[in-house]
Short mmCIF file of C-alpha atoms and ligand atoms in Angstrom, two decimals:
data_model
loop_
_atom_site.label_atom_id
_atom_site.label_comp_id
_atom_site.label_asym_id
_atom_site.label_seq_id
_atom_site.Cartn_x
_atom_site.Cartn_y
_atom_site.Cartn_z
CA MET A 1 -140.30 134.26 142.98
CA PRO A 2 -137.18 135.64 144.85
CA VAL A 3 -135.77 138.97 143.81
CA THR A 4 -132.27 138.52 142.39
CA VAL A 5 -129.68 141.32 142.64
CA ARG A 6 -126.01 141.60 142.06
CA SER A 7 -123.68 142.86 144.80
CA PHE A 8 -120.43 144.48 143.46
CA ALA A 9 -117.00 145.18 145.05
CA LYS A 10 -115.11 148.43 145.30
CA ILE A 11 -111.52 149.54 145.47
CA ASN A 12 -110.09 152.70 146.95
CA LEU A 13 -108.33 155.06 144.56
CA GLY A 14 -106.33 156.79 147.23
CA LEU A 15 -107.12 157.09 150.92
CA ALA A 16 -105.92 159.75 153.25
CA ILE A 17 -106.44 159.11 157.06
CA GLY A 18 -107.07 162.25 159.29
CA PRO A 19 -106.95 162.56 163.01
CA PRO A 20 -108.85 160.33 165.36
CA ARG A 21 -112.30 161.76 166.27
CA PRO A 22 -114.09 161.74 169.66
CA ASP A 23 -116.54 159.21 168.30
CA GLY A 24 -113.79 156.72 167.75
CA TYR A 25 -113.62 157.01 164.00
CA HIS A 26 -110.94 158.61 161.93
CA GLU A 27 -111.71 161.47 159.64
CA LEU A 28 -110.76 160.30 156.09
CA ARG A 29 -110.97 161.20 152.38
CA THR A 30 -111.06 158.53 149.74
CA VAL A 31 -112.20 157.93 146.24
CA TYR A 32 -114.17 154.78 145.92
CA GLN A 33 -114.67 153.00 142.67
CA THR A 34 -116.96 150.10 142.02
CA VAL A 35 -115.49 147.14 140.02
CA ALA A 36 -117.35 144.39 138.06
CA LEU A 37 -116.58 141.42 140.38
CA HIS A 38 -119.87 140.46 142.20
CA ASP A 39 -121.80 138.17 144.34
CA VAL A 40 -125.54 137.18 143.57
CA LEU A 41 -128.21 137.65 146.26
CA ARG A 42 -131.71 136.10 146.24
CA LEU A 43 -134.33 137.50 148.58
CA GLU A 44 -137.84 136.51 149.29
CA VAL A 45 -140.45 137.24 151.83
CA ALA A 46 -141.75 133.83 153.12
CA ARG A 47 -144.44 132.87 155.59
CA GLY A 48 -143.53 133.15 159.28
CA SER A 49 -141.31 135.91 160.71
CA GLY A 50 -137.66 136.79 161.28
CA ILE A 51 -134.55 137.05 159.07
CA THR A 52 -132.97 133.85 157.52
CA ILE A 53 -129.58 134.13 155.81
CA ARG A 54 -128.30 131.20 153.86
CA SER A 55 -125.06 130.69 152.08
CA LYS A 56 -123.26 127.60 150.75
CA ASP A 57 -120.03 129.35 151.59
CA PRO A 58 -119.12 128.37 155.19
CA ARG A 59 -117.14 131.79 155.56
CA VAL A 60 -120.39 133.81 155.28
CA PRO A 61 -121.91 134.22 158.83
CA THR A 62 -125.70 133.63 158.81
CA ASP A 63 -126.43 135.23 162.21
CA ARG A 64 -126.75 138.77 163.32
CA THR A 65 -123.09 139.38 162.86
CA ASN A 66 -123.75 139.49 159.11
CA THR A 67 -124.17 143.15 157.94
CA CYS A 68 -127.02 141.96 155.77
CA TYR A 69 -128.92 140.72 158.87
CA ARG A 70 -128.58 144.26 160.41
CA ILE A 71 -129.61 146.28 157.41
CA LEU A 72 -132.54 143.83 156.82
CA GLU A 73 -133.85 144.43 160.29
CA LEU A 74 -133.76 148.17 159.92
CA GLY A 75 -135.16 147.97 156.37
CA ARG A 76 -138.03 145.53 157.31
CA ASP A 77 -139.21 147.83 160.13
CA LEU A 78 -139.01 150.96 158.06
CA LEU A 79 -140.78 149.28 155.00
CA LYS A 80 -143.21 147.53 157.32
CA VAL A 81 -142.56 144.12 155.69
CA LYS A 82 -144.38 141.32 157.50
CA GLY A 83 -143.02 137.67 157.01
CA ASN A 84 -139.70 135.84 157.15
CA VAL A 85 -137.12 137.71 155.05
CA VAL A 86 -135.08 134.86 153.49
CA LEU A 87 -131.72 135.89 151.88
CA GLU A 88 -129.42 133.59 150.06
CA ILE A 89 -125.96 134.74 149.31
CA GLU A 90 -124.14 133.22 146.43
CA LYS A 91 -120.50 134.11 147.19
CA HIS A 92 -118.02 134.77 144.32
CA LEU A 93 -116.24 137.77 145.72
CA PRO A 94 -113.21 136.96 147.81
CA VAL A 95 -114.01 137.25 151.52
CA GLN A 96 -110.66 139.11 151.99
CA GLY A 97 -110.83 142.61 153.16
CA GLY A 98 -110.45 145.76 151.25
CA LEU A 99 -113.13 145.07 148.66
CA GLY A 100 -116.28 146.03 150.76
CA GLY A 101 -117.68 142.72 150.00
CA ALA A 102 -119.86 142.41 153.06
CA SER A 103 -120.90 146.03 152.90
CA GLY A 104 -121.98 145.64 149.19
CA ASN A 105 -124.00 142.57 150.23
CA ALA A 106 -125.87 144.53 152.80
CA VAL A 107 -126.77 147.40 150.41
CA ALA A 108 -127.74 144.92 147.71
CA ALA A 109 -129.95 143.18 150.24
CA LEU A 110 -131.67 146.22 151.19
CA LEU A 111 -132.39 147.10 147.50
CA ALA A 112 -133.70 143.50 147.09
CA LEU A 113 -135.96 144.00 150.12
CA GLU A 114 -137.30 147.22 148.68
CA ARG A 115 -137.97 145.43 145.39
CA ALA A 116 -139.72 142.46 147.11
CA ALA A 117 -141.91 144.88 149.22
CA LYS A 118 -142.61 147.04 146.10
CA LYS A 119 -141.77 149.97 148.10
CA GLN A 120 -138.78 152.41 148.24
CA LEU A 121 -137.22 154.19 151.09
CA PRO A 122 -136.44 157.91 150.40
CA GLY A 123 -132.82 158.29 149.29
CA PRO A 124 -131.55 160.05 152.35
CA GLU A 125 -133.17 157.43 154.58
CA ARG A 126 -131.36 154.62 152.60
CA LEU A 127 -128.06 156.44 153.14
CA ARG A 128 -128.73 156.93 156.78
CA ILE A 129 -129.49 153.30 157.55
CA ALA A 130 -126.43 152.26 155.33
CA ALA A 131 -124.14 154.43 157.41
CA ALA A 132 -125.54 153.21 160.60
CA VAL A 133 -124.46 149.62 159.67
CA GLY A 134 -121.03 150.53 158.44
CA SER A 135 -118.68 153.13 156.84
CA ASP A 136 -118.28 151.32 153.70
CA LEU A 137 -122.07 150.80 152.90
CA PRO A 138 -123.24 154.11 151.46
CA LEU A 139 -120.84 154.07 148.55
CA PHE A 140 -122.81 151.19 147.13
CA LEU A 141 -125.86 153.44 147.09
CA VAL A 142 -123.91 155.77 144.69
CA GLY A 143 -121.70 153.35 142.58
CA GLY A 144 -119.19 154.23 139.97
CA THR A 145 -116.51 156.82 141.20
CA SER A 146 -117.41 158.60 144.34
CA LEU A 147 -115.79 160.68 147.00
CA GLY A 148 -116.01 159.49 150.63
CA VAL A 149 -115.61 161.98 153.41
CA SER A 150 -116.23 162.14 157.16
CA HIS A 151 -115.48 158.46 158.26
CA GLY A 152 -116.09 157.28 154.76
CA GLU A 153 -119.85 156.99 155.12
CA GLU A 154 -120.57 160.46 153.54
CA VAL A 155 -120.45 159.88 149.85
CA TYR A 156 -120.71 162.20 146.84
CA PRO A 157 -120.90 161.01 143.15
CA LEU A 158 -117.91 162.08 141.10
CA ALA A 159 -117.66 162.24 137.23
CA ASP A 160 -118.66 158.83 135.92
CA LEU A 161 -115.45 157.70 134.39
CA PRO A 162 -115.27 155.18 131.50
CA ALA A 163 -114.33 151.64 132.50
CA VAL A 164 -110.64 150.65 132.94
CA THR A 165 -109.32 147.00 133.06
CA CYS A 166 -107.89 146.02 136.39
CA VAL A 167 -106.58 143.13 138.34
CA ILE A 168 -107.71 142.28 141.86
CA ALA A 169 -105.30 140.35 143.94
CA THR A 170 -106.50 138.89 147.20
CA PRO A 171 -103.70 137.45 149.28
CA GLU A 172 -105.05 135.29 152.08
CA ILE A 173 -103.84 137.57 154.90
CA GLY A 174 -106.21 139.10 157.48
CA VAL A 175 -105.60 142.79 158.14
CA SER A 176 -107.39 144.23 161.18
CA THR A 177 -108.77 147.71 160.16
CA PRO A 178 -109.09 149.14 163.67
CA LYS A 179 -105.42 148.00 164.31
CA ALA A 180 -104.28 149.60 161.00
CA PHE A 181 -105.91 152.92 162.15
CA ALA A 182 -104.14 152.64 165.59
CA ASP A 183 -100.81 152.04 163.93
CA TRP A 184 -101.41 155.04 161.81
CA ASP A 185 -102.14 157.18 164.82
CA ALA A 186 -98.88 155.90 166.39
CA ARG A 187 -97.04 156.92 163.21
CA MET A 188 -98.54 160.33 163.04
CA ALA A 189 -97.75 160.86 166.75
CA ALA A 190 -94.08 160.09 166.00
CA ALA A 191 -94.16 162.30 163.02
CA GLU A 192 -95.21 165.18 165.23
CA GLY A 193 -92.31 164.34 167.49
CA GLY A 194 -94.63 163.83 170.44
CA LYS A 195 -96.26 161.36 172.41
CA ALA A 196 -99.69 159.99 171.56
CA GLU A 197 -101.36 162.04 174.36
CA LYS A 198 -99.91 165.11 172.91
CA LEU A 199 -101.23 164.38 169.54
CA THR A 200 -102.55 167.63 167.95
CA GLY A 201 -103.72 165.94 164.90
CA SER A 202 -102.05 168.61 162.67
CA ALA A 203 -99.87 166.20 160.63
CA ALA A 204 -102.99 164.08 159.93
CA SER A 205 -105.22 167.06 159.20
CA ASP A 206 -102.59 168.25 156.68
CA ARG A 207 -102.84 165.02 154.84
CA ILE A 208 -106.57 165.11 154.34
CA GLU A 209 -106.50 168.75 153.36
CA GLU A 210 -103.80 167.94 150.78
CA PHE A 211 -105.95 165.14 149.36
CA GLY A 212 -108.88 167.53 149.06
CA ARG A 213 -106.63 170.03 147.20
CA ARG A 214 -105.33 167.35 144.69
CA LEU A 215 -108.81 165.94 144.10
CA SER A 216 -110.12 169.45 143.44
CA VAL A 217 -107.46 170.11 140.87
CA TRP A 218 -108.23 166.79 139.13
CA LEU A 219 -111.96 167.53 139.14
CA ASN A 220 -111.38 170.84 137.52
CA GLY A 221 -109.69 169.08 134.61
CA VAL A 222 -112.35 166.30 134.12
CA PRO A 223 -114.17 167.09 130.86
CA THR A 224 -117.80 167.81 131.50
CA LYS A 225 -118.67 166.71 127.92
CA LYS A 226 -116.76 164.36 125.60
CA ALA A 227 -113.74 165.94 124.11
CA GLU A 228 -114.65 169.29 125.69
CA ARG A 229 -111.62 170.07 127.85
CA PRO A 230 -108.29 168.38 128.23
CA SER A 231 -107.92 166.53 131.48
CA SER A 232 -105.31 168.00 133.75
CA GLY A 233 -102.20 166.35 135.20
CA VAL A 234 -100.18 163.68 133.47
CA PRO A 235 -99.97 163.95 129.69
CA ALA A 236 -101.96 161.32 127.89
CA LYS A 237 -99.86 160.63 124.71
CA GLY A 238 -101.28 157.80 122.72
CA ARG A 239 -103.79 156.81 125.39
CA GLY A 240 -107.50 156.67 125.24
CA ARG A 241 -109.59 158.97 127.30
CA ALA A 242 -110.88 156.14 129.61
CA GLU A 243 -107.54 155.42 131.14
CA THR A 244 -106.44 159.01 130.99
CA GLN A 245 -109.09 160.32 133.43
CA LEU A 246 -108.69 157.64 136.02
CA LEU A 247 -104.88 157.76 135.74
CA ASP A 248 -104.87 161.50 135.98
CA LEU A 249 -106.68 161.00 139.30
CA VAL A 250 -104.38 158.34 140.86
CA ARG A 251 -101.37 160.19 139.65
CA THR A 252 -102.26 163.32 141.53
CA GLY A 253 -100.66 161.59 144.31
CA ILE A 254 -103.62 160.49 146.21
CA ALA A 255 -102.02 157.46 147.73
CA ASN A 256 -103.50 155.01 150.33
CA ASP A 257 -102.00 155.94 153.70
CA PHE A 258 -102.73 152.43 154.97
CA GLU A 259 -99.90 151.16 152.76
CA GLU A 260 -97.48 152.88 155.10
CA VAL A 261 -98.55 150.84 158.02
CA VAL A 262 -99.85 147.66 156.47
CA PHE A 263 -96.89 146.93 153.97
CA PRO A 264 -94.21 146.90 156.86
CA GLN A 265 -96.22 144.28 158.75
CA HIS A 266 -97.22 142.29 155.61
CA PRO A 267 -94.28 142.77 153.15
CA GLU A 268 -95.88 140.02 150.92
CA LEU A 269 -98.55 142.63 150.10
CA ARG A 270 -95.90 144.99 148.87
CA ASP A 271 -94.51 142.21 146.76
CA VAL A 272 -97.87 141.79 145.14
CA LYS A 273 -97.98 145.48 144.34
CA ARG A 274 -94.59 145.13 142.70
CA VAL A 275 -95.59 142.12 140.62
CA LEU A 276 -98.59 144.15 139.38
CA GLU A 277 -96.29 147.15 138.42
CA GLN A 278 -93.66 144.79 136.78
CA SER A 279 -96.50 143.21 134.86
CA GLY A 280 -97.36 146.53 133.25
CA ALA A 281 -99.87 148.11 135.68
CA MET A 282 -100.19 151.76 135.04
CA TYR A 283 -100.96 152.23 138.84
CA ALA A 284 -101.17 149.77 141.66
CA SER A 285 -102.29 150.00 145.32
CA LEU A 286 -103.51 148.41 148.32
CA SER A 287 -107.42 148.83 148.57
CA GLY A 288 -108.70 150.07 151.86
CA SER A 289 -106.76 148.52 154.70
CA GLY A 290 -106.22 145.38 152.51
CA SER A 291 -105.43 142.69 152.03
CA ALA A 292 -106.75 143.22 148.59
CA VAL A 293 -104.28 144.89 146.16
CA TYR A 294 -105.26 146.09 142.70
CA GLY A 295 -103.55 147.16 139.47
CA LEU A 296 -105.01 149.31 136.68
CA PHE A 297 -104.07 148.04 133.17
CA ARG A 298 -104.01 149.19 129.54
CA SER A 299 -105.49 146.03 128.16
CA ARG A 300 -107.42 142.91 129.04
CA GLN A 301 -104.58 140.78 127.70
CA GLU A 302 -101.94 142.44 129.92
CA ALA A 303 -104.28 142.07 133.00
CA GLU A 304 -104.91 138.51 132.44
CA GLN A 305 -101.26 137.85 132.17
CA ALA A 306 -100.58 139.71 135.38
CA ALA A 307 -103.31 137.74 137.12
CA ARG A 308 -101.82 134.52 135.93
CA ARG A 309 -98.38 135.50 137.11
CA LEU A 310 -99.75 136.03 140.56
CA VAL A 311 -101.84 132.86 140.62
CA LYS A 312 -98.69 130.94 139.76
CA THR A 313 -97.06 132.21 142.97
CA GLY A 314 -100.14 131.15 145.04
CA ILE A 315 -101.99 134.55 145.14
CA PRO A 316 -105.49 134.50 144.12
CA ALA A 317 -106.03 137.18 141.44
CA GLN A 318 -108.64 138.05 138.79
CA ALA A 319 -108.74 140.39 135.84
CA THR A 320 -111.94 142.47 135.78
CA THR A 321 -112.82 146.13 134.88
CA THR A 322 -114.05 149.21 136.86
CA LEU A 323 -117.76 149.78 136.75
CA THR A 324 -119.26 153.02 135.76
CA ARG A 325 -122.21 154.33 137.83
CA ALA A 326 -124.43 153.75 134.84
CA ALA A 327 -123.26 150.13 134.38
CA TYR A 328 -123.43 149.56 138.11
CA TRP A 329 -127.20 150.61 138.48
CA LYS A 330 -128.09 148.67 135.29
CA GLN A 331 -126.43 145.47 136.73
CA VAL A 332 -127.28 145.57 140.42
CA LEU A 333 -131.03 145.35 139.82
CA GLY A 334 -130.51 143.70 136.34
O1 C5P B 401 -117.73 151.62 160.16
P1 C5P B 401 -117.08 150.29 160.31
O2 C5P B 401 -117.86 149.23 160.97
O3 C5P B 401 -116.63 149.75 158.96
O4 C5P B 401 -115.74 150.57 161.16
C1 C5P B 401 -115.08 149.61 161.78
C2 C5P B 401 -114.05 150.15 162.71
O5 C5P B 401 -112.96 150.71 161.96
C3 C5P B 401 -114.61 151.20 163.60
O6 C5P B 401 -115.07 150.79 164.75
C4 C5P B 401 -113.26 152.06 163.96
O7 C5P B 401 -112.54 151.53 164.91
C5 C5P B 401 -112.47 151.96 162.64
N1 C5P B 401 -112.69 153.17 161.70
C6 C5P B 401 -112.00 154.29 161.97
N2 C5P B 401 -112.27 155.31 161.13
C7 C5P B 401 -112.97 155.04 159.94
C8 C5P B 401 -113.61 153.91 159.57
C9 C5P B 401 -113.46 152.85 160.55
O8 C5P B 401 -111.39 154.40 163.02
N3 C5P B 401 -112.98 156.22 159.13
#
């Protein structure tokens, strides 16, 4: 019997890009939030040897370029699994960037392998191999709302916020993440009034430090128990606590820096954000480097209307909800 797991998507509730590092990555700060859209993965260890990846979706690579392949290779060796690891990916998530779909698949595949092997890697070991495969993997070992630091691979769980309705739009536009980072560097260099080679990184450092301060203020206002302390920031007149806490967070001003370089190149993404705002989104933003754009809504009805409005203009969009850490773990392994 194959092991079946769900592999969820994420959005970024703000993302501040810091200076480029000697290792080729950029220092960053972001808040990841898992959402309920998901793929289904089935894994079994069959006779023979190797790693076999199958998917009916032709956009899913079945060779070593698939992040699942790389993590399964590492996991198989560490767990001492003998046989042919066969993984089938039932794709429901958009393949468009910004939602961490491939990264989530890889983590779910590792968890499925552990279950099939009836063994578990120690938590820090899981995080280490996830980070070795990609910056966006470790967040899926935490789930819910989490803070990403370093190049995004170092993750810390934040308060588990109640679920909020959201719309995820996935315009069929490819955004290159490395290029978006390079464009950001050029922008920061210009802001410093110097040439790239004179980049001191101070403008970029200021941004991530400011992100940290804003997040700290928000965390200080998050109730530790129900109805204990009021959340800080935006007054929450007439609103439920669920949307208040998440809204307080996004309204601290922790914007996604990628918007500043991605929107001028793909103005249609800015238009998608506007449609979400005009349709009643309390907050809308690019996720990661895009092209996914999301909006947070007060009600399912409003969200579904917004999604329909986008779909009518040819933009794929779905209404869903954010996923708490508790719900995430309950549903990943189901
Ligand atoms: O870790 P991941 O494979 O997702 O990163 C892909 C590329 O994106 C990296 O090779 C790097 O060029 C860029 N990147 C970066 N800074 C980060 C994350 C990724 O420059 N924080």
